[in-house]
Coordinates of N, CA and C in Angstrom, one line a residue:
G45 N 0.8 -1.2 0.0 CA 0.0 0.0 0.0 C 0.9 1.3 0.0
F46 N 0.2 2.3 0.3 CA 0.8 3.7 0.3 C 2.1 3.7 1.2
V47 N 1.9 3.2 2.4 CA 3.0 3.3 3.4 C 4.2 2.5 2.9
E48 N 4.0 1.3 2.3 CA 5.1 0.5 1.8 C 5.8 1.3 0.6
R49 N 5.0 1.9 -0.3 CA 5.6 2.6 -1.4 C 6.4 3.8 -1.0
M50 N 6.0 4.4 0.1 CA 6.8 5.5 0.6 C 8.2 5.2 1.2
Q51 N 8.4 3.9 1.3 CA 9.7 3.4 1.8 C 10.7 3.2 0.6
L52 N 10.2 3.2 -0.6 CA 11.1 3.1 -1.8 C 12.0 4.2 -1.9
P53 N 13.2 4.0 -2.5 CA 14.2 5.1 -2.7 C 13.5 6.3 -3.5
N54 N 13.7 7.4 -3.1 CA 13.3 8.7 -3.7 C 11.7 8.9 -3.6
A55 N 11.0 8.0 -2.9 CA 9.6 8.1 -2.9 C 9.1 9.4 -2.2
K56 N 9.8 9.7 -1.1 CA 9.4 10.9 -0.3 C 9.7 12.2 -1.1
M57 N 10.8 12.2 -1.8 CA 11.1 13.3 -2.7 C 10.0 13.5 -3.7
A58 N 9.6 12.4 -4.4 CA 8.6 12.5 -5.4 C 7.3 12.9 -4.8
F59 N 6.9 12.4 -3.7 CA 5.7 12.8 -3.0 C 5.7 14.3 -2.7
M60 N 6.8 14.8 -2.1 CA 6.8 16.2 -1.7 C 6.8 17.1 -3.0
S61 N 7.4 16.6 -4.1 CA 7.4 17.4 -5.3 C 6.0 17.5 -5.8
T62 N 5.2 16.4 -5.7 CA 3.8 16.5 -6.1 C 3.0 17.4 -5.2
L63 N 3.2 17.4 -3.9 CA 2.5 18.3 -3.0 C 2.8 19.7 -3.3
L64 N 4.1 20.0 -3.6 CA 4.5 21.4 -3.9 C 3.8 21.9 -5.2
G65 N 3.7 21.0 -6.1 CA 3.0 21.3 -7.4 C 1.5 21.6 -7.1
L66 N 0.9 20.8 -6.3 CA -0.5 21.0 -6.0 C -0.7 22.2 -5.2
S67 N 0.2 22.6 -4.4 CA 0.0 23.9 -3.6 C 0.0 25.1 -4.5
N68 N 0.5 25.0 -5.7 CA 0.5 26.1 -6.6 C -0.6 26.0 -7.6
S69 N -1.5 25.0 -7.4 CA -2.6 24.7 -8.4 C -3.9 25.4 -7.9
K70 N -4.7 25.7 -8.8 CA -6.0 26.3 -8.4 C -7.1 25.2 -8.4
V71 N -7.8 25.2 -7.3 CA -8.9 24.2 -7.1 C -10.1 24.7 -7.9
T72 N -10.5 23.9 -8.9 CA -11.7 24.3 -9.7 C -12.8 23.4 -9.6
T73 N -14.0 23.9 -9.7 CA -15.2 23.1 -9.6 C -16.1 23.2 -10.8
E74 N -15.7 23.9 -11.9 CA -16.6 24.2 -13.0 C -17.1 23.0 -13.8
K75 N -16.4 21.9 -13.8 CA -16.9 20.7 -14.5 C -17.6 19.7 -13.7
L76 N -17.8 19.9 -12.4 CA -18.4 18.9 -11.5 C -19.8 18.6 -12.0
Q77 N -20.6 19.5 -12.5 CA -22.0 19.2 -12.9 C -22.0 18.2 -14.0
L78 N -20.9 17.9 -14.7 CA -20.9 16.8 -15.7 C -20.9 15.4 -15.1
I79 N -20.7 15.3 -13.8 CA -20.8 14.0 -13.1 C -22.2 13.6 -13.0
T80 N -22.6 12.5 -13.5 CA -24.0 12.1 -13.6 C -24.3 10.8 -12.8
I81 N -23.4 10.3 -12.0 CA -23.6 9.1 -11.2 C -23.6 9.5 -9.7
P82 N -24.2 8.6 -8.9 CA -24.1 8.9 -7.5 C -22.6 8.9 -7.0
T83 N -22.3 9.9 -6.2 CA -20.9 10.2 -5.9 C -20.8 10.3 -4.3
L84 N -19.7 9.7 -3.8 CA -19.4 9.9 -2.4 C -18.1 10.7 -2.3
I85 N -18.1 11.7 -1.5 CA -16.9 12.4 -1.2 C -16.6 12.2 0.3
V86 N -15.4 11.7 0.6 CA -14.9 11.5 2.0 C -13.8 12.4 2.1
W87 N -13.8 13.3 3.2 CA -12.8 14.3 3.3 C -12.3 14.3 4.8
G88 N -11.0 14.3 4.9 CA -10.5 14.4 6.3 C -10.6 15.8 6.8
E89 N -11.1 16.0 8.0 CA -11.4 17.4 8.5 C -10.1 18.2 8.7
N90 N -9.0 17.5 8.8 CA -7.7 18.2 9.0 C -6.8 18.1 7.8
D91 N -7.4 18.0 6.6 CA -6.6 17.8 5.4 C -5.7 19.1 5.1
P92 N -4.4 18.9 5.1 CA -3.5 20.0 4.9 C -3.3 20.3 3.4
V93 N -3.7 19.4 2.5 CA -3.4 19.6 1.1 C -4.6 20.4 0.5
I94 N -5.8 19.9 0.7 CA -7.0 20.6 0.2 C -7.9 20.8 1.5
P95 N -7.9 21.9 2.1 CA -8.6 22.2 3.3 C -10.1 21.9 3.2
I96 N -10.7 21.4 4.3 CA -12.1 21.1 4.2 C -13.1 22.2 3.8
E97 N -12.6 23.4 3.9 CA -13.4 24.6 3.5 C -13.8 24.5 2.0
Y98 N -13.1 23.7 1.2 CA -13.4 23.5 -0.2 C -14.5 22.5 -0.4
A99 N -14.8 21.7 0.6 CA -15.7 20.6 0.4 C -17.1 21.0 -0.1
Q100 N -17.6 22.1 0.5 CA -19.0 22.4 0.1 C -19.1 22.8 -1.4
S101 N -18.1 23.4 -1.9 CA -18.2 23.8 -3.4 C -18.1 22.5 -4.2
F102 N -17.4 21.5 -3.8 CA -17.4 20.2 -4.5 C -18.7 19.5 -4.4
V103 N -19.3 19.4 -3.2 CA -20.5 18.7 -2.9 C -21.7 19.4 -3.7
S104 N -21.8 20.7 -3.6 CA -22.9 21.4 -4.2 C -22.8 21.4 -5.8
G105 N -21.6 21.1 -6.3 CA -21.4 21.1 -7.7 C -21.8 19.7 -8.4
I106 N -22.0 18.7 -7.6 CA -22.4 17.4 -8.1 C -23.9 17.1 -7.7
N107 N -24.7 16.7 -8.7 CA -26.1 16.6 -8.4 C -26.4 15.5 -7.4
D108 N -25.9 14.3 -7.5 CA -26.3 13.3 -6.5 C -25.0 12.9 -5.7
C109 N -24.8 13.7 -4.7 CA -23.5 13.6 -4.0 C -23.8 13.4 -2.5
R110 N -23.1 12.5 -1.9 CA -23.1 12.3 -0.5 C -21.8 12.7 0.1
F111 N -21.8 13.4 1.2 CA -20.5 13.9 1.8 C -20.3 13.3 3.2
Y112 N -19.1 12.9 3.5 CA -18.8 12.4 4.8 C -17.5 13.1 5.3
K113 N -17.5 13.7 6.4 CA -16.3 14.3 7.0 C -15.8 13.4 8.0
M114 N -14.5 13.0 7.8 CA -13.8 12.1 8.8 C -13.0 12.9 9.8
T115 N -13.5 12.8 11.0 CA -12.8 13.6 12.1 C -11.4 12.9 12.4
G116 N -10.5 13.7 12.8 CA -9.2 13.2 13.2 C -8.4 12.7 12.0
C117 N -8.7 13.1 10.8 CA -8.0 12.6 9.6 C -7.5 13.8 8.8
G118 N -6.4 13.5 8.0 CA -5.8 14.5 7.1 C -6.2 14.2 5.7
H119 N -5.2 14.1 4.8 CA -5.5 13.9 3.4 C -5.7 12.5 3.0
V120 N -5.3 11.5 3.8 CA -5.4 10.1 3.4 C -6.2 9.3 4.5
P121 N -7.5 9.6 4.6 CA -8.3 8.9 5.7 C -8.3 7.4 5.5
Y122 N -8.2 6.9 4.3 CA -8.2 5.5 4.0 C -6.9 4.8 4.6
V123 N -5.9 5.6 4.9 CA -4.7 5.1 5.5 C -4.8 5.3 7.0
E124 N -5.3 6.5 7.4 CA -5.3 6.9 8.8 C -6.4 6.2 9.6
K125 N -7.5 5.9 9.0 CA -8.6 5.2 9.7 C -9.2 4.2 8.7
P126 N -8.5 3.2 8.3 CA -9.0 2.3 7.2 C -10.3 1.6 7.5
K127 N -10.6 1.2 8.8 CA -11.8 0.5 9.1 C -13.0 1.4 9.0
E128 N -12.9 2.6 9.5 CA -14.0 3.6 9.4 C -14.2 4.0 7.9
F129 N -13.1 4.2 7.2 CA -13.3 4.5 5.8 C -14.0 3.4 5.0
F130 N -13.6 2.1 5.2 CA -14.2 1.0 4.6 C -15.7 1.0 4.9
Q131 N -16.1 1.2 6.1 CA -17.5 1.2 6.5 C -18.3 2.3 5.7
I132 N -17.7 3.5 5.6 CA -18.4 4.6 4.9 C -18.6 4.2 3.5
V133 N -17.5 3.7 2.8 CA -17.6 3.3 1.4 C -18.6 2.1 1.2
S134 N -18.5 1.2 2.1 CA -19.4 0.0 2.0 C -20.8 0.4 2.2
D135 N -21.2 1.3 3.1 CA -22.5 1.8 3.3 C -23.0 2.5 2.0
F136 N -22.1 3.3 1.4 CA -22.5 4.0 0.2 C -22.8 3.0 -0.9
L137 N -22.1 2.0 -1.1 CA -22.2 1.0 -2.2 C -23.4 0.1 -2.0
T138 N -23.9 -0.1 -0.8 CA -25.0 -1.0 -0.6 C -26.3 -0.3 -0.5

């Protein structure tokens, strides 16, 4: 998984380079209305990459969207709280 891949040579440098690139990117929501299937957005409340303040614009831009805020999580809630994340996704899919 993610943690194992981060142990590979130069993985941390590549990851940080990606994060730096993202920090200079503009978050856009203009094409979200093109999504026509039920959508689940799971967001870590302490996400340092894309702060949770952006969540509402994503959720309101998608017609059939369910939103779940994971408390005590950052940008990778599926790594930080995998059991809770699995339950959220499982409930959405059933």
